[in-house]
mmCIF file of C-alpha atoms and ligand atoms in Angstrom:
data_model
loop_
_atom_site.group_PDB
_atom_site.id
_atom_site.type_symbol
_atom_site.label_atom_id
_atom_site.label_comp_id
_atom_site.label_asym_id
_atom_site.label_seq_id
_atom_site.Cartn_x
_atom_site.Cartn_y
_atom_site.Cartn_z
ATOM 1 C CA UNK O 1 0.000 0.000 0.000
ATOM 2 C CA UNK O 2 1.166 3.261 -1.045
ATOM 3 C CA UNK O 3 1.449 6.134 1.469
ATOM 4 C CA UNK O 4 1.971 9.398 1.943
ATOM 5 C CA UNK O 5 2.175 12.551 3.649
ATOM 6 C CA UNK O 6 1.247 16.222 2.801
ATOM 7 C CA UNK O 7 2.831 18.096 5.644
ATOM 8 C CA UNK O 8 2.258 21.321 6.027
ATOM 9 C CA UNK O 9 1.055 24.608 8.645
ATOM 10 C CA UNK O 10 -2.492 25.017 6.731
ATOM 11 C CA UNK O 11 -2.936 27.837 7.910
ATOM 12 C CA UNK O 12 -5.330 28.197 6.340
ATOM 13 C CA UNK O 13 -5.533 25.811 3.546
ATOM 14 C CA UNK O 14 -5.094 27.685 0.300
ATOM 15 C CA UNK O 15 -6.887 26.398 -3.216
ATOM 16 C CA UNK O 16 -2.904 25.896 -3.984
ATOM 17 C CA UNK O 17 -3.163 23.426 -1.596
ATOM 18 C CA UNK O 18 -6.268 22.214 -2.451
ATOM 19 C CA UNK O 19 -5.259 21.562 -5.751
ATOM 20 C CA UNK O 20 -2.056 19.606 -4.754
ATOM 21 C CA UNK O 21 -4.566 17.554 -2.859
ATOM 22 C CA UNK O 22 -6.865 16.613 -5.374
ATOM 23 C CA UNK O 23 -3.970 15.588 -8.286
ATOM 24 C CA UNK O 24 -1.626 14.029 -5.601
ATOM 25 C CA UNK O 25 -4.715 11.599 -3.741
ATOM 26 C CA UNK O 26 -4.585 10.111 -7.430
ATOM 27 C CA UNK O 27 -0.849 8.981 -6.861
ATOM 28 C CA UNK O 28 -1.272 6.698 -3.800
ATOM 29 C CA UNK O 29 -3.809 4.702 -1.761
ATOM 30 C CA UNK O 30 -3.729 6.582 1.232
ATOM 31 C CA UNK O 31 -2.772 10.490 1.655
ATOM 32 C CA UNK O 32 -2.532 11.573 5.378
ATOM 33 C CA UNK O 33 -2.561 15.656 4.909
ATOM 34 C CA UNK O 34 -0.285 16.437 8.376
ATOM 35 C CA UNK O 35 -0.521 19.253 10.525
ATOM 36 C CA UNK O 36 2.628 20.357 11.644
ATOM 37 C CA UNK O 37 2.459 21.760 15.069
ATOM 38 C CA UNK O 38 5.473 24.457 16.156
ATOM 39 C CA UNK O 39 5.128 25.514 19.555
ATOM 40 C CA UNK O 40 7.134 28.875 18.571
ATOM 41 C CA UNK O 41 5.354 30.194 16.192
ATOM 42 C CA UNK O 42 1.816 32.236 15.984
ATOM 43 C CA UNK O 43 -1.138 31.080 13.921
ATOM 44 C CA UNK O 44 -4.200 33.118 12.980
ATOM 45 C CA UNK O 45 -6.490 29.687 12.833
ATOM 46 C CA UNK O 46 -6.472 26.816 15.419
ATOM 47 C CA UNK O 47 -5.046 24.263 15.447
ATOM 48 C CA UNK O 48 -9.071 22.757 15.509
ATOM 49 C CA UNK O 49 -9.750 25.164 13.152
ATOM 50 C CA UNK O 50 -7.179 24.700 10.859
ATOM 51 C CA UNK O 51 -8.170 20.960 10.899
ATOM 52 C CA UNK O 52 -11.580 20.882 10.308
ATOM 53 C CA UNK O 53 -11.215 23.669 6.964
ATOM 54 C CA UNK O 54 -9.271 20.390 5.570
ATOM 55 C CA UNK O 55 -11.422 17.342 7.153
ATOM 56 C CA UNK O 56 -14.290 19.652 5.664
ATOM 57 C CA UNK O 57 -12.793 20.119 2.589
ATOM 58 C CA UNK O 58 -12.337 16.253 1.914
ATOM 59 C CA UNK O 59 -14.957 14.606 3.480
ATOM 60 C CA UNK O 60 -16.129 12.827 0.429
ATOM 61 C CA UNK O 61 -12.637 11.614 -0.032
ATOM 62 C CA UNK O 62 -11.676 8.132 1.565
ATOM 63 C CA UNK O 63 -8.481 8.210 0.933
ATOM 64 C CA UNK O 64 -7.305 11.587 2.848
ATOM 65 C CA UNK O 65 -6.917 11.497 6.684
ATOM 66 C CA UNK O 66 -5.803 14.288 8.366
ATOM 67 C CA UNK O 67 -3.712 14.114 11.504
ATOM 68 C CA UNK O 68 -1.332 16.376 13.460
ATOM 69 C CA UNK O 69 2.265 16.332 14.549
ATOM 70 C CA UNK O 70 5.287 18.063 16.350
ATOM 71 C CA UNK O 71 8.756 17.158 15.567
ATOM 72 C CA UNK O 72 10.343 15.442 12.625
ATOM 73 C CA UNK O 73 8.332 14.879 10.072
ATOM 74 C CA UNK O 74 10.469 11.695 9.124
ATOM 75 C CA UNK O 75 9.514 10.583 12.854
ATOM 76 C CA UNK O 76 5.932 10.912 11.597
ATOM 77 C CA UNK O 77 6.371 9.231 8.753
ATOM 78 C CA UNK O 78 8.117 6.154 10.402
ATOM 79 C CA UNK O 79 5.968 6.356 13.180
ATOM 80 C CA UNK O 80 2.747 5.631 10.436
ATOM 81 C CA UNK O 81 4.637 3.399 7.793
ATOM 82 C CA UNK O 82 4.531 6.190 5.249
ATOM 83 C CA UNK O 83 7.069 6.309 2.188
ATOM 84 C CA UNK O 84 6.389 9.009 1.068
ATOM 85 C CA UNK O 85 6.438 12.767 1.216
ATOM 86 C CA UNK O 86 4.009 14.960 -1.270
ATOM 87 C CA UNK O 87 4.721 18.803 -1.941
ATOM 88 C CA UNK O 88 3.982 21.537 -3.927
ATOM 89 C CA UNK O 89 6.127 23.426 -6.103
ATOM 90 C CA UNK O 90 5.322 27.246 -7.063
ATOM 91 C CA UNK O 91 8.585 29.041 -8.299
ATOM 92 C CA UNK O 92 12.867 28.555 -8.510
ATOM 93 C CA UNK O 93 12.067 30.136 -4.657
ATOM 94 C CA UNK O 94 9.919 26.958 -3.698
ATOM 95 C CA UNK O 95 12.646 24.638 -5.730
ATOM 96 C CA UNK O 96 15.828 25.308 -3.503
ATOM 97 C CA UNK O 97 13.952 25.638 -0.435
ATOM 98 C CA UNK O 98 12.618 22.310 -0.615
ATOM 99 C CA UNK O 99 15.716 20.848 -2.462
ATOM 100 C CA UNK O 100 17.366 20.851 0.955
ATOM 101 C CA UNK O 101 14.818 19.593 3.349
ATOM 102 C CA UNK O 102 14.221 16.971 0.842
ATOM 103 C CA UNK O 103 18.224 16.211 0.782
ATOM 104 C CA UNK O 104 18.129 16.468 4.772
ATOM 105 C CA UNK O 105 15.153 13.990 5.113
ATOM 106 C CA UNK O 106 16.911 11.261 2.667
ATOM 107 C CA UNK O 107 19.721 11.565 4.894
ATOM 108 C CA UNK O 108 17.924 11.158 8.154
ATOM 109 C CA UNK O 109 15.286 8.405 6.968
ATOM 110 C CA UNK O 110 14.729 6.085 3.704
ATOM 111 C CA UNK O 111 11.960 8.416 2.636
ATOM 112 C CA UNK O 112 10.883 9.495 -0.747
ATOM 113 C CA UNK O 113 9.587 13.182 -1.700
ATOM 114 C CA UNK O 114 7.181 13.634 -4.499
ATOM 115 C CA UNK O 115 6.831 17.143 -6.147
ATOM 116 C CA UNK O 116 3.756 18.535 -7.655
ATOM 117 C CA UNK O 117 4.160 21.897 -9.972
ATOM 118 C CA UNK O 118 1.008 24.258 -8.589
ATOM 119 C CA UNK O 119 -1.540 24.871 -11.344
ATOM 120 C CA UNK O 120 -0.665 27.786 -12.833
ATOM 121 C CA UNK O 121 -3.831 29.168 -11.689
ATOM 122 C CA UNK O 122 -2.919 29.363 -7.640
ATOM 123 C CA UNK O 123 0.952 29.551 -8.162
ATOM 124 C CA UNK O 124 0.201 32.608 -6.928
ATOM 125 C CA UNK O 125 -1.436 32.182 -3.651
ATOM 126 C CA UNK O 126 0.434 31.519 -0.644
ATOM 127 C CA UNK O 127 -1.432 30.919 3.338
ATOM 128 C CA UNK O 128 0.369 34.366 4.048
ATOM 129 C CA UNK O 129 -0.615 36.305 1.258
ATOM 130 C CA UNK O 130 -4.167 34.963 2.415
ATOM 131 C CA UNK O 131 -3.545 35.702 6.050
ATOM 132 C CA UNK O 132 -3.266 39.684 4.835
ATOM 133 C CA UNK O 133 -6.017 39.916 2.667
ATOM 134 C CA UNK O 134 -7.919 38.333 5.851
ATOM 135 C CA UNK O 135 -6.773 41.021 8.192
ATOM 136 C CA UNK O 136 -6.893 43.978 5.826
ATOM 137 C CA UNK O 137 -10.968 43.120 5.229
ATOM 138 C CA UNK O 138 -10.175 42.209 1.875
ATOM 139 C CA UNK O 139 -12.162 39.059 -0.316
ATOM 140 C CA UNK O 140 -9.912 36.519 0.483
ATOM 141 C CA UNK O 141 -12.899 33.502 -0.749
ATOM 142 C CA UNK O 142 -11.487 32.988 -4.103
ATOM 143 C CA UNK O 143 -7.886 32.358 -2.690
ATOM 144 C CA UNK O 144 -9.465 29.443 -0.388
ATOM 145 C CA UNK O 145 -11.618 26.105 -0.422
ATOM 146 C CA UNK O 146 -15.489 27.032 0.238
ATOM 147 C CA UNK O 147 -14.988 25.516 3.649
ATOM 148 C CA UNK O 148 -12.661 28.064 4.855
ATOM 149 C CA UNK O 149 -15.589 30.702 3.998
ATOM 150 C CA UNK O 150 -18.151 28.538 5.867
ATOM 151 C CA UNK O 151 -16.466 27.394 8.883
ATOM 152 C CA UNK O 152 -14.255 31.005 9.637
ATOM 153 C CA UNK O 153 -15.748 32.638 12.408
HETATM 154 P P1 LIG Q 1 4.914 25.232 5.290
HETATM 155 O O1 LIG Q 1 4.692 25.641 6.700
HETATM 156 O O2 LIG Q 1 5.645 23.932 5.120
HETATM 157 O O3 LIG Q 1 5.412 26.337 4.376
HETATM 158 P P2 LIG Q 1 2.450 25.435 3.858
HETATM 159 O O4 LIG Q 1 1.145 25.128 4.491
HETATM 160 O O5 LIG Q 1 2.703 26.865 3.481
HETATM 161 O O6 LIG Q 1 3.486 24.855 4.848
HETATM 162 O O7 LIG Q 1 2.693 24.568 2.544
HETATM 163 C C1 LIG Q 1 2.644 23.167 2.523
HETATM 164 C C2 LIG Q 1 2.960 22.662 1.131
HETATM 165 O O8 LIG Q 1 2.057 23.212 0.190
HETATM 166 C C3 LIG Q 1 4.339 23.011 0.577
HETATM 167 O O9 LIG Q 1 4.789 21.923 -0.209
HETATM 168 C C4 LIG Q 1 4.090 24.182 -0.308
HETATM 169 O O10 LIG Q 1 5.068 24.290 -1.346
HETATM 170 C C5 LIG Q 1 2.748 23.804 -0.875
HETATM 171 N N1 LIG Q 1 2.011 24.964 -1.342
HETATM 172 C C6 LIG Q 1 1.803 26.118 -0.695
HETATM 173 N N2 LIG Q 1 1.081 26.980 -1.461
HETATM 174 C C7 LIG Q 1 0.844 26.345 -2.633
HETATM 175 C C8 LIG Q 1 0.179 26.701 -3.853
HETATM 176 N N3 LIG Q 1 -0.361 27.900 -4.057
HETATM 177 N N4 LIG Q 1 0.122 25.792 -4.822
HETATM 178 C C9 LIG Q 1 0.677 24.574 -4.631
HETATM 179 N N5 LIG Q 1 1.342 24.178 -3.529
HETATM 180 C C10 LIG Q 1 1.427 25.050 -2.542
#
């Protein structure tokens, strides 16, 4: 059975990510979308929150759990038998930056990563870019999966 992770903050899922989602569930039987938790740094959703947007999101989907985590994600991925690690790739910026967590993880555990180029209609969007349209009042519902709009309080 073929396994993998989408790790990521979420916060708040983007339709970047969405779309990632959706073309990578195709590649495996089971994709666990993975919450990273860091203690040191400041969300604007919940951790609940940030959950239930994806659970939401994918609830027609079998094949997509959605679980959290703190520490490595290789840990997490050893921890739950998964081989694999999915991610999405926007620009040359996106390329290096993942080039070497990607190098770091095949040192540290026997794991694969599998990259995804974005659609070129939500290259653009990134949760941060999101995160300011939020705050400055702006329409942020195009940028996001309906169930960001419906469950955002
Ligand atoms: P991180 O905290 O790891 O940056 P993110 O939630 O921002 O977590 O991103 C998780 C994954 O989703 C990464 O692989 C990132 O490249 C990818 N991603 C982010 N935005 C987009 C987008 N617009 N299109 C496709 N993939 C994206």
């Amino acid at each position: 059975m073929k396994k993998a992770i989408f790790p990521g903050s979420f916060d708040p899922i983007t339709s970047g990510h969405h779309d990632i989602i959706t073309r990578g569930v195709k590649l495996f039987d089971e994709l666990i979308i993975a919450i990273g938790v860091n203690s040191n740094k400041k969300y604007m959703f919940s951790l609940e929150e940030r959950k239930k947007f994806i659970e939401d999101s994918f609830k027609h989907e079998p094949k997509i759990k959605v679980l959290t985590y703190k520490g490595l994600t290789v840990d997490f991925c050893q921890q739950n038998n998964v081989e694999f690690i999915l991610r999405g790739l926007r620009n040359p910026a996106d390329f290096e930056f993942e080039k070497a967590i990607a190098h770091t993880n095949r040192d540290l555990a026997p794991i694969e990563t599998v990259f995804l180029l974005t659609a070129a209609s939500t290259s653009y969007i990134s949760s941060s870019i999101v995160r300011e349209v939020i705050i400055n009042n702006g329409d942020y519902t195009k940028l996001v999966p309906q169930s960001v709009r419906i469950n955002k309080k």
